[in-house]
Coordinates of C-alpha atoms in Angstrom, one line a residue:
Chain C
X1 CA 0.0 0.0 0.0
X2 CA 1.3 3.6 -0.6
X3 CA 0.1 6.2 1.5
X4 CA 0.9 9.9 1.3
X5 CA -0.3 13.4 1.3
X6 CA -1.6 15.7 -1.1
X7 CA -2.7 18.8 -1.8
X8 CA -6.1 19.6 -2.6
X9 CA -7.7 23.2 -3.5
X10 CA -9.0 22.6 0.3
X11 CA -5.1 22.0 1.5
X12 CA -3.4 19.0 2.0
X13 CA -4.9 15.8 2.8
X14 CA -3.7 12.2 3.7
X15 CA -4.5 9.7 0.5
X16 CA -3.8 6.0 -0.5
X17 CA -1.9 6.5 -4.1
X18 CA -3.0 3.3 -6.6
X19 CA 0.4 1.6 -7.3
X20 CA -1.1 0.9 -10.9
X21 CA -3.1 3.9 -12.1
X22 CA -1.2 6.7 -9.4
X23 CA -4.9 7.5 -8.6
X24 CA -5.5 8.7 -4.5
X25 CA -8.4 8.2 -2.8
X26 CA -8.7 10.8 -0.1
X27 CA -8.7 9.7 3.4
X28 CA -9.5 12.1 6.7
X29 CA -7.0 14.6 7.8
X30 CA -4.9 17.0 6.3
X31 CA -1.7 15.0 7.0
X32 CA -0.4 11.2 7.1
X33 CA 0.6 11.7 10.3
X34 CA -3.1 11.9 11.4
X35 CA -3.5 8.3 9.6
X36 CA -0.9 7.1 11.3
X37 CA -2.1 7.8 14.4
X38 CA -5.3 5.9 14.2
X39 CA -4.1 1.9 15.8
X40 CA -6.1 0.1 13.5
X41 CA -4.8 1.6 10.3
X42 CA -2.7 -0.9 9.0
X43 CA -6.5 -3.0 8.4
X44 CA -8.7 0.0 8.1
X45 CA -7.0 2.0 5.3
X46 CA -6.4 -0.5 2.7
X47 CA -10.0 -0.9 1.8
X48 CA -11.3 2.7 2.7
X49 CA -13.5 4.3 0.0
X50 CA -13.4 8.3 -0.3
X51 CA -13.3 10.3 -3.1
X52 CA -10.8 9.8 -5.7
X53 CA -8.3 12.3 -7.8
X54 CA -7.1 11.6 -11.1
X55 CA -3.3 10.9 -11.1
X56 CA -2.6 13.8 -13.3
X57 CA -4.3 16.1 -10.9
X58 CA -2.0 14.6 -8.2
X59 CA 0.6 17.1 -6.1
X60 CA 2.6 15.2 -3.5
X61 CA 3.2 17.2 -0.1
X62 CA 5.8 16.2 2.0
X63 CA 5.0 12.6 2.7
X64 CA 4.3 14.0 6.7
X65 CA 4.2 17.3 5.9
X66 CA 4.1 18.0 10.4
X67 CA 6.5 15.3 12.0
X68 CA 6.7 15.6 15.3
X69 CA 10.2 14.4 15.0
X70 CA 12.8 14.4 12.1
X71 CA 15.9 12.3 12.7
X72 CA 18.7 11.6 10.4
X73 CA 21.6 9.4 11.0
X74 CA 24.9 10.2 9.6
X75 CA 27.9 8.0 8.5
X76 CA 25.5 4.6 8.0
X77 CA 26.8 3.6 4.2
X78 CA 30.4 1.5 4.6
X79 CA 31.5 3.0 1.1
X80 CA 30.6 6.4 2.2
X81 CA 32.1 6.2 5.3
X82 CA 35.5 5.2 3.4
X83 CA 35.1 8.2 1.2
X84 CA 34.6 10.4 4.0
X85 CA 37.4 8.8 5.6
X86 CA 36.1 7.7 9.1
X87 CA 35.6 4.6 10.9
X88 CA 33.3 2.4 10.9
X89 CA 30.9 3.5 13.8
X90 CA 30.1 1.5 16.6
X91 CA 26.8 3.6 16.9
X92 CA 24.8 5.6 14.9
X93 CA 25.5 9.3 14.6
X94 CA 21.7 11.2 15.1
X95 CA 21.3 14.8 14.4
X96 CA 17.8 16.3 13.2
X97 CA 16.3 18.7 11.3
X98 CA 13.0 20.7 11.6
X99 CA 9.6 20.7 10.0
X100 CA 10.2 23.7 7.1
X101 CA 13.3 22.0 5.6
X102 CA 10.6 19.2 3.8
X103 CA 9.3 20.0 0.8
X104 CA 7.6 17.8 -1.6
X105 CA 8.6 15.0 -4.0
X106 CA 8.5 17.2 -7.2
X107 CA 8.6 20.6 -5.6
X108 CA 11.8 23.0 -6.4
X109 CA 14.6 23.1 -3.9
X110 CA 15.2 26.7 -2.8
X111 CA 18.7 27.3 -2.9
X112 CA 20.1 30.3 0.0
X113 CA 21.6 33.6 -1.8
X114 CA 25.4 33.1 -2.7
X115 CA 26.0 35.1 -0.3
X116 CA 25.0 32.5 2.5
X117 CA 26.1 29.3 1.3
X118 CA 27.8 27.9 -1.8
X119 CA 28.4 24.7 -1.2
X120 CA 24.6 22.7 -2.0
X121 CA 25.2 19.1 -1.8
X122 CA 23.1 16.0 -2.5
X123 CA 22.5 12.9 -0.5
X124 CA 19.9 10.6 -1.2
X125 CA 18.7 8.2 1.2
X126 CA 16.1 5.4 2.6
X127 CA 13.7 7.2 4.7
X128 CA 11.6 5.6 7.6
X129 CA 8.6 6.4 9.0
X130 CA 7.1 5.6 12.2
X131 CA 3.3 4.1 12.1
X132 CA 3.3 3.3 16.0
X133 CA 5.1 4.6 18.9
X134 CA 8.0 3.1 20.0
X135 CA 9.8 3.4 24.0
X136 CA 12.6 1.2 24.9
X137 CA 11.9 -1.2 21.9
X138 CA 12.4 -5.1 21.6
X139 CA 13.7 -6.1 18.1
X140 CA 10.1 -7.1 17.4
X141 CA 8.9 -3.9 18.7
X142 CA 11.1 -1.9 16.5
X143 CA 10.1 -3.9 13.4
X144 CA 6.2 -3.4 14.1
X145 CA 6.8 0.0 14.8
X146 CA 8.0 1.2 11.0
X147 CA 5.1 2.1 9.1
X148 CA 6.9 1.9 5.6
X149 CA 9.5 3.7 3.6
X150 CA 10.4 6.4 1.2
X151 CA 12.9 8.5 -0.7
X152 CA 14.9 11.7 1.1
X153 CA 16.9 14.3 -0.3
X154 CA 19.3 15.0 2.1
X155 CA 20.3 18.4 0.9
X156 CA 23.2 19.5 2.7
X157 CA 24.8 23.0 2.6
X158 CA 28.5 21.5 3.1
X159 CA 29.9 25.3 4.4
X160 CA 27.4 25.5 7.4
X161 CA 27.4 21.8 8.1
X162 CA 31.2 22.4 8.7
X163 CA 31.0 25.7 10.4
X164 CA 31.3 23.8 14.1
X165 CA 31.2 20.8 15.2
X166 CA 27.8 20.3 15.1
X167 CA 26.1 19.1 11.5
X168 CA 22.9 20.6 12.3
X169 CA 23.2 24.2 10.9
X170 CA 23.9 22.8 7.5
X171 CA 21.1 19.8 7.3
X172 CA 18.0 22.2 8.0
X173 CA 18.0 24.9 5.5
X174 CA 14.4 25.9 4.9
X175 CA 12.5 24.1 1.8
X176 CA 15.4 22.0 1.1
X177 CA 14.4 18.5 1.2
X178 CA 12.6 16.4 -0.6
X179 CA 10.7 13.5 0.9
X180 CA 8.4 11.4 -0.5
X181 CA 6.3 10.6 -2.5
X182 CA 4.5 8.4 -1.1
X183 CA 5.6 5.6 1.8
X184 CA 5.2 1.7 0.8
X185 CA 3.8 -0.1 3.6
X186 CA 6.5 -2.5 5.5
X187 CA 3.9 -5.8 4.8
X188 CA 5.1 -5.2 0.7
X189 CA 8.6 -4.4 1.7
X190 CA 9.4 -6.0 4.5
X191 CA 11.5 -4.1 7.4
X192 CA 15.4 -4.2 6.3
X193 CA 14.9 -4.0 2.3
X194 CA 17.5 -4.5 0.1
X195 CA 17.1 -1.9 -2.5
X196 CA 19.1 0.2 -5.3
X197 CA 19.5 3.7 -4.6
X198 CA 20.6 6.1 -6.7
X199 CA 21.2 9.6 -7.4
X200 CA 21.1 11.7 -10.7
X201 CA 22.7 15.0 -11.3
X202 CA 21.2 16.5 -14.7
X203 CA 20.6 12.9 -15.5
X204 CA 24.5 11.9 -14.8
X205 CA 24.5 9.1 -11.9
X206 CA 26.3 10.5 -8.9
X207 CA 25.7 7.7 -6.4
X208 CA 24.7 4.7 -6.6
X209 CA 24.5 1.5 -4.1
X210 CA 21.8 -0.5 -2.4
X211 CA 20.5 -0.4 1.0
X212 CA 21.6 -3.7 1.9
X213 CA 25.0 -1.6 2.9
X214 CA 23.9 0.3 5.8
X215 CA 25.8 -0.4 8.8
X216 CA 22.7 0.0 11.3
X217 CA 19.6 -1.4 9.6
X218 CA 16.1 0.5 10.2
X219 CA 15.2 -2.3 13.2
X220 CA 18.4 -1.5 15.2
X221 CA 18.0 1.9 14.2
X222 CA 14.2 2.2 15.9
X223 CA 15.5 0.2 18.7
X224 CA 18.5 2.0 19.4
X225 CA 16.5 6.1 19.3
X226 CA 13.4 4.1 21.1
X227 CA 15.9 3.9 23.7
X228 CA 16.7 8.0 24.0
X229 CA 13.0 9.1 23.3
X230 CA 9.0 7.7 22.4
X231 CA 9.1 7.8 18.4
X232 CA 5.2 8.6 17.1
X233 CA 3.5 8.1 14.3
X234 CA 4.6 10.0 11.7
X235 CA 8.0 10.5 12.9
X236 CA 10.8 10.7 9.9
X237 CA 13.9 9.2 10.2
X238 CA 16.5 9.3 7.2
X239 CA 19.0 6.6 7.3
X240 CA 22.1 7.7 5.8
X241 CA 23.8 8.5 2.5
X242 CA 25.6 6.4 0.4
X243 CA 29.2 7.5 -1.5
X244 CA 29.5 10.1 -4.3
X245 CA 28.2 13.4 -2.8
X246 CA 29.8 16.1 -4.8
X247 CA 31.5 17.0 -1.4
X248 CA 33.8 14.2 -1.4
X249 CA 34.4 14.3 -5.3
X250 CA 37.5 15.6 -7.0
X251 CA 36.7 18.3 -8.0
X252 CA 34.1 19.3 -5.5
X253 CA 30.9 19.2 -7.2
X254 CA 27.8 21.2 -6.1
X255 CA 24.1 22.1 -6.9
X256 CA 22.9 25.4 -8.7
X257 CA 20.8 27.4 -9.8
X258 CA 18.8 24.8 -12.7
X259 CA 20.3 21.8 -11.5
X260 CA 17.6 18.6 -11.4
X261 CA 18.7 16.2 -8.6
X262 CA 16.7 12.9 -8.3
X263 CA 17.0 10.2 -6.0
X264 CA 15.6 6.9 -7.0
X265 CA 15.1 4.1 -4.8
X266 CA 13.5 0.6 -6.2
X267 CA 10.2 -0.2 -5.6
X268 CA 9.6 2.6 -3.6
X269 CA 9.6 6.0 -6.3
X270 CA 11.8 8.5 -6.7
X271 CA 11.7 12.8 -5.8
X272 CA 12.8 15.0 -8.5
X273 CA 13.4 18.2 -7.9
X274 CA 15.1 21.4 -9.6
X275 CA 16.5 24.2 -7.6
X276 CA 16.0 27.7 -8.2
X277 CA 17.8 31.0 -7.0
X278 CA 15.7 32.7 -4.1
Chain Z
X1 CA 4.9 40.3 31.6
X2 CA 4.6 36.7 33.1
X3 CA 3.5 34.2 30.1
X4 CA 3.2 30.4 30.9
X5 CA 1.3 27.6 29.9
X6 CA -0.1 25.4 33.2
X7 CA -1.7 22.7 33.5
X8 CA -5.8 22.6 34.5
X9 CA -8.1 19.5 34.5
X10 CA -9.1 20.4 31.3
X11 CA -5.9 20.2 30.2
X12 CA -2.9 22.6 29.5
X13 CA -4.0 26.4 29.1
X14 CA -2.0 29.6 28.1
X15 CA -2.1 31.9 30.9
X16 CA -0.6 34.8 32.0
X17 CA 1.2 35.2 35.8
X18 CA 0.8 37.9 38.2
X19 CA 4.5 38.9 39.1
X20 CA 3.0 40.0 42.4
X21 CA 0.8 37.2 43.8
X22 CA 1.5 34.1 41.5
X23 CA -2.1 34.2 40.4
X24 CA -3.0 32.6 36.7
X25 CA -5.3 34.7 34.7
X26 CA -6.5 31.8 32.1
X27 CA -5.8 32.6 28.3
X28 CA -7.3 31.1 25.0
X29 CA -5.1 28.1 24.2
X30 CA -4.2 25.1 24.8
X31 CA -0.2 26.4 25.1
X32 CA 1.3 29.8 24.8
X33 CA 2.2 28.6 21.6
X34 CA -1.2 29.7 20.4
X35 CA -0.7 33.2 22.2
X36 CA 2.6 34.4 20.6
X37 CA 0.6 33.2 17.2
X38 CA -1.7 36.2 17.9
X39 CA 0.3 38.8 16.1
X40 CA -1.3 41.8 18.2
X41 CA -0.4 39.9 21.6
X42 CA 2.2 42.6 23.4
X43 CA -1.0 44.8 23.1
X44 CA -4.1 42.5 23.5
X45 CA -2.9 40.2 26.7
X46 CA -1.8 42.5 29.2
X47 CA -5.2 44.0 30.1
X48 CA -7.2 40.9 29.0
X49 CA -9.2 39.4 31.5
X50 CA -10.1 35.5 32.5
X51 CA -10.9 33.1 34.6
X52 CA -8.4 33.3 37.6
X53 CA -6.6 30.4 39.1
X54 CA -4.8 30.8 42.6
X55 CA -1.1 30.5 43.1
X56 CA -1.2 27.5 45.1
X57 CA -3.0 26.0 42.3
X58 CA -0.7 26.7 39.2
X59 CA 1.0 23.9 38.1
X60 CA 3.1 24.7 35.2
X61 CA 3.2 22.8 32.5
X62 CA 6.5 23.5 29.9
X63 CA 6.8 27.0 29.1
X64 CA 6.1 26.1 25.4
X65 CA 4.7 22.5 25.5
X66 CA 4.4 22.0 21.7
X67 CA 7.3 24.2 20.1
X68 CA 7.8 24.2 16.2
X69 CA 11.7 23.8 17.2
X70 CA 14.0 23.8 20.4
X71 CA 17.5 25.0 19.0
X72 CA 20.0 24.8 21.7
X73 CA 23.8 26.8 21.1
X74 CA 26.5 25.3 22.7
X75 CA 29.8 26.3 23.8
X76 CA 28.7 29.9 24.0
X77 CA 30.0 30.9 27.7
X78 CA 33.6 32.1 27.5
X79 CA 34.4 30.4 30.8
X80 CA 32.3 27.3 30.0
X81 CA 34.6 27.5 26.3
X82 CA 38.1 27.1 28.8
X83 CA 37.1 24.5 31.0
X84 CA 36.0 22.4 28.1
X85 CA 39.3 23.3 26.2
X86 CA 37.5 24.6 23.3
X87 CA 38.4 27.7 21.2
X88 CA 36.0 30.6 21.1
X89 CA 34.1 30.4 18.2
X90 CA 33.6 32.6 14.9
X91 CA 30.2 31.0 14.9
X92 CA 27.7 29.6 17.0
X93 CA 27.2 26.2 17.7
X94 CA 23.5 24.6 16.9
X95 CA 22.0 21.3 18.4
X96 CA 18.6 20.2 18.3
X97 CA 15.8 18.7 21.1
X98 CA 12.5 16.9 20.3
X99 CA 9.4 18.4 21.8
X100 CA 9.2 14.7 24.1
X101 CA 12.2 16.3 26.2
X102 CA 10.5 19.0 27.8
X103 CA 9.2 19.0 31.2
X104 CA 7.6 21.9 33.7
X105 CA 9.8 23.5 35.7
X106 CA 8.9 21.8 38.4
X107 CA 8.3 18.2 37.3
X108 CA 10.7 15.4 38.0
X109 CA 13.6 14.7 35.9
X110 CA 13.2 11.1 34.4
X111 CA 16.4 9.6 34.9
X112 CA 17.4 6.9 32.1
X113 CA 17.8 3.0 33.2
X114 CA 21.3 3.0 35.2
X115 CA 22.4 0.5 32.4
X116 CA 21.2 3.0 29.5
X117 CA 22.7 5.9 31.6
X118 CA 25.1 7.1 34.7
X119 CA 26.3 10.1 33.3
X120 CA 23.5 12.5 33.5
X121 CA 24.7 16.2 33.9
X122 CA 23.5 19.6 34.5
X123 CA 22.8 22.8 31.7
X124 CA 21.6 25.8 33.4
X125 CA 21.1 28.1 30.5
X126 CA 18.8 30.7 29.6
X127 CA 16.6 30.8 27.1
X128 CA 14.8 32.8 24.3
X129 CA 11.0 32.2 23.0
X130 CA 9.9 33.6 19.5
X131 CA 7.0 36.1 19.4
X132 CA 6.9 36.6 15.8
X133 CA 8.1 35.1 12.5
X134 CA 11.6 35.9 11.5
X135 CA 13.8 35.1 8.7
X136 CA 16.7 36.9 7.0
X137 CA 16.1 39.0 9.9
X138 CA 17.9 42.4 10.1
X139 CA 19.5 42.9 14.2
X140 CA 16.3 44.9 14.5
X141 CA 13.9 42.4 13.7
X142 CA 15.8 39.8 15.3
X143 CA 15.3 41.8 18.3
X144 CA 11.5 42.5 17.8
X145 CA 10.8 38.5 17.2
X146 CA 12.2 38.1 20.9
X147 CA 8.6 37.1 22.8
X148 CA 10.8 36.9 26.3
X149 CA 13.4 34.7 27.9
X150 CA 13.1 31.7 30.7
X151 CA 14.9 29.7 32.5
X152 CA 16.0 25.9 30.8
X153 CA 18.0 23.0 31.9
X154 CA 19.3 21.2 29.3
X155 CA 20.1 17.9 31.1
X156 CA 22.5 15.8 29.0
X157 CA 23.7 12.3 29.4
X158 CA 26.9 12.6 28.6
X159 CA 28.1 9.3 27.6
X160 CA 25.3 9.5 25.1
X161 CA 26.8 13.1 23.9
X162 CA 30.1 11.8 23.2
X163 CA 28.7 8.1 21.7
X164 CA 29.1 9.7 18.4
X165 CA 30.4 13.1 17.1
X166 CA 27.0 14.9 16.9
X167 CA 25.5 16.1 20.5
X168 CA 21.8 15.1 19.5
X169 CA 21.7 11.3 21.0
X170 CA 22.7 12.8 24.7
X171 CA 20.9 15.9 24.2
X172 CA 17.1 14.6 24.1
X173 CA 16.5 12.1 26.3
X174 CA 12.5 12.0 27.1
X175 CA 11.0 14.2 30.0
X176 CA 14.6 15.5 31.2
X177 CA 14.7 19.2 30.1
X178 CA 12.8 21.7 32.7
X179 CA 11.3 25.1 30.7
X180 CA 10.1 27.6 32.3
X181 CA 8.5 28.7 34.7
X182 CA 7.3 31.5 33.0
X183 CA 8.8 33.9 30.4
X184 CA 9.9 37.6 31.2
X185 CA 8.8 39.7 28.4
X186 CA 11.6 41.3 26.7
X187 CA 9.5 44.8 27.1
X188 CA 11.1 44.3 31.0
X189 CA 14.2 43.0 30.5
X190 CA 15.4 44.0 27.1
X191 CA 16.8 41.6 24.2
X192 CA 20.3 41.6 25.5
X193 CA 19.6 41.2 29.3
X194 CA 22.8 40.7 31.9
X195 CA 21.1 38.3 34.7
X196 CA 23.0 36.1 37.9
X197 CA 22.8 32.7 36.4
X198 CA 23.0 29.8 39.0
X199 CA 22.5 26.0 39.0
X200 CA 22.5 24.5 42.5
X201 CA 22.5 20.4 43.1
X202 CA 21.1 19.5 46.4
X203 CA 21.7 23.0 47.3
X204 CA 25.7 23.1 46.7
X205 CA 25.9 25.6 43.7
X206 CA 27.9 24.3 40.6
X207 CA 27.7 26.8 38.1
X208 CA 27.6 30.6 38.4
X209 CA 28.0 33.5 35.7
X210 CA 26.6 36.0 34.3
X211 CA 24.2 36.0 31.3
X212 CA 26.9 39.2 29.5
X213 CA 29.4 35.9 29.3
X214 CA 27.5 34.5 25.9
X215 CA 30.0 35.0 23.1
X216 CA 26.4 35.2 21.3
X217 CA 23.8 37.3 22.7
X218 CA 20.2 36.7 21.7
X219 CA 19.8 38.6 18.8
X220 CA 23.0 37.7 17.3
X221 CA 21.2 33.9 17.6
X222 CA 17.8 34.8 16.3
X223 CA 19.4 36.8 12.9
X224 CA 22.6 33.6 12.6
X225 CA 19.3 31.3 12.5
X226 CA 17.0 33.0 10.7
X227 CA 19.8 32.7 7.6
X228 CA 18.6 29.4 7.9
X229 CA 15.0 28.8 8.6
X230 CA 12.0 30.7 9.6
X231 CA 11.7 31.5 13.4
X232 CA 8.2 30.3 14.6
X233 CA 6.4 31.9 17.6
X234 CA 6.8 29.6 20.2
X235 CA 10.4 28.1 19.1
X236 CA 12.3 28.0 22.6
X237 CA 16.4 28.6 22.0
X238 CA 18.8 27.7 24.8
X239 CA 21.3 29.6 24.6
X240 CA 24.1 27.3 26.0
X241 CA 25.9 26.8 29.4
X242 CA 28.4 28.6 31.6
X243 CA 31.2 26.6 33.3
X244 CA 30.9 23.9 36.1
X245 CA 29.3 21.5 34.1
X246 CA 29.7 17.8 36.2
X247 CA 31.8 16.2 33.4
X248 CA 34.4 18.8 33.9
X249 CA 34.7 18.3 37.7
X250 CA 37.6 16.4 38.7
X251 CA 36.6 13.8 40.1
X252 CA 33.1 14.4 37.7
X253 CA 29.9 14.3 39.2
X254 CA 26.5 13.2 37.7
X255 CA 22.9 13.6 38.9
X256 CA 21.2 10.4 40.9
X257 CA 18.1 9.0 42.2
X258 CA 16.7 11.8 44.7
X259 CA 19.2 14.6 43.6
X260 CA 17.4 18.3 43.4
X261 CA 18.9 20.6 40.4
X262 CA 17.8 24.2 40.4
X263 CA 18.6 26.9 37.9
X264 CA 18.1 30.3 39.1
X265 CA 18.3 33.4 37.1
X266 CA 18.2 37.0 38.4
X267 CA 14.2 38.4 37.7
X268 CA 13.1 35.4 35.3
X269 CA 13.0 32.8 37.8
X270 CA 14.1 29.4 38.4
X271 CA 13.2 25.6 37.6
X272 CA 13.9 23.0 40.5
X273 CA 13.4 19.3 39.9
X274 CA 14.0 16.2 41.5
X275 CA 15.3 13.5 39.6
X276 CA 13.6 10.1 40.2
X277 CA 14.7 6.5 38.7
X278 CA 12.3 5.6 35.8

């Protein structure tokens, strides 16, 4: 099942997208998170009838346009960890970012003036997201507690992310990532898929790699942050990049003004998005 | 003005506090969140009249229960930069909280399982609340999106902290940061205000300084992060911690079962909490 939200002349609303037509039958609630929050919705939603929008009139929001959390984990790919040249963790590395860096699946990426950052960088990833809370999880717990997964755009301004010691300033620009476009539902995909990701730079691959390389898998991930904090429905969590930002390349590559970025993850869609001067 | 949110059988209300007796005049709202949204509120809220509640029966909830964002600056005390054996920064240093941390500022601190946790440490640190919108703000409107200031704790397990390189993991552990009690509107003590800052454990004090240490004042905070991302009203910022921090001790010393933190600042207030085994 693929579940997302929308927008509608009325705002956004939550919706379950037809994997054949791209059709969305409109569900209650002007996000997924609200969805999500209902127990039973795992059985409830699947067969829901509501009224129905052509896929061409179809405009992805953020998947959960109003997480209560967004949680990313950092160094989690083994061949981007080499490039980056660190070790291989013995836990994962959390930092966040808040609600206005998420745009859309298709929507444009703002890029900051020249003046505040140069340095726009790319990192796709496997997104999570959280379809029952979660405290002090078993294994089993963890598992039960991922609703599904999608594609992320970790856009990263590389000059703030490396101002300090701390990543955050860099990860949360406003309206600069991508998320969606719609979750598939763990009972098609399972809980630690093995997928090909890739990212395209004006239609050049710039990473590619599959998510069978992350060093902490989505389970130990839920179990490990169910540990710090309750996760809740809704709740985001991006899982890491693999190698071939345009950071770590020789030259250093980065995004501008025009540049489409897409990250493509099988099975589960892709976000496509070009970024425009503010 | 005195503006908290406290908690009623009907649940949490905005209200605002009589300096003089402690007396809550009720406010629309759930949380002062929904007060600060109201953009005529320095005008409207000081004159307007509500049910009253009785100082001996405010409890106070969080200052902000439901923030858009809780930004916290590190190393931003000069002395608190030495004792760490840090350099002082050209810029400052941002880390993040989920909205799950917060507690009042009177609530128990939630200590972690001793095998999840023995190295829980005291923050006293105070801290900005948005009143209005800002972004790409000028030092003026950085200034004029100031609602008021409070008082925060920003207990950190510190083995946690240092798991990784990025601060998140230690930095939001659920229902161990105190807010509040209420916030001093900056129309009393300015944008830039030089307060006695104190944190006290079982009555010993630990950490004393003087609000005129932060390498970063307030509004340089508010315009550094509105470069970034839009300022919300209701966003709480902690603006870091001045030296005496337990992990710096020699030998260190960490909070317990049954140990009482308090942070005190001159004419805002203070939070006092006892921590209890969860």
């Amino acid at each position: 099942m693929r579940l997302a939200t929308i927008r509608t002349p009325g705002g956004t609303r939550a919706a379950r997208v037809d994997p054949i037509t791209g059709d969305a039958t409109l569900l209650e609630g002007s996000s997924l998170r609200a969805v999500l929050d209902q127990p039973g919705w795992r059985h409830s939603i699947p067969t829901i009838e509501g009224p129905v929008l052509a896929s061409d009139d179809v405009r992805f929001a953020p998947v959960v346009p109003d997480p209560d959390k967004i949680i990313c984990v950092g160094v989690n790919y083994r061949a981007h960890i080499e490039e980056m040249g660190r070790e291989i963790p013995a836990h994962p590395t959390y930092f966040a970012k808040y609600r206005r860096a998420l745009i859309g699946a298709y929507d444009s990426i703002r890029l900051p003036d020249s003046d505040v950052s140069t340095m726009i960088d790319w990192e796709g990833e496997l997104a999570i997201v959280i379809g029952q809370p979660a405290r002090n999880a078993s294994p089993s717990e963890a598992a039960a507690a991922i609703a599904g997964f999608c594609v992320l755009n970790d856009v990263s301004a590389r000059d703030w992310q490396r101002r300090t010691i701390q990543f955050l300033a860099g990860k949360t620009f406003e309206a600069m990532t991508p998320v969606g476009p719609w979750i598939t539902t763990s009972d098609e995909v399972g809980v630690s898929p093995s997928l090909d990701i890739r990212t395209e730079v004006d239609g050049v691959t710039k990473q590619s790699s599959n998510t069978s390389d992350l060093v902490f898998g989505p389970v130990d991930i839920v179990q490990d942050l169910s540990r710090i904090i309750t996760l809740d429905p809704g709740d985001i969590i991006a899982t890491g990049t693999p190698s071939g930002v345009g950071f770590a390349r020789s030259p250093q590559e980065f995004l501008g003004p025009g540049s489409t970025v897409s990250v493509i993850i099988d099975t589960l869609g892709s976000v496509r998005n070009i970024c425009e001067a503010s």
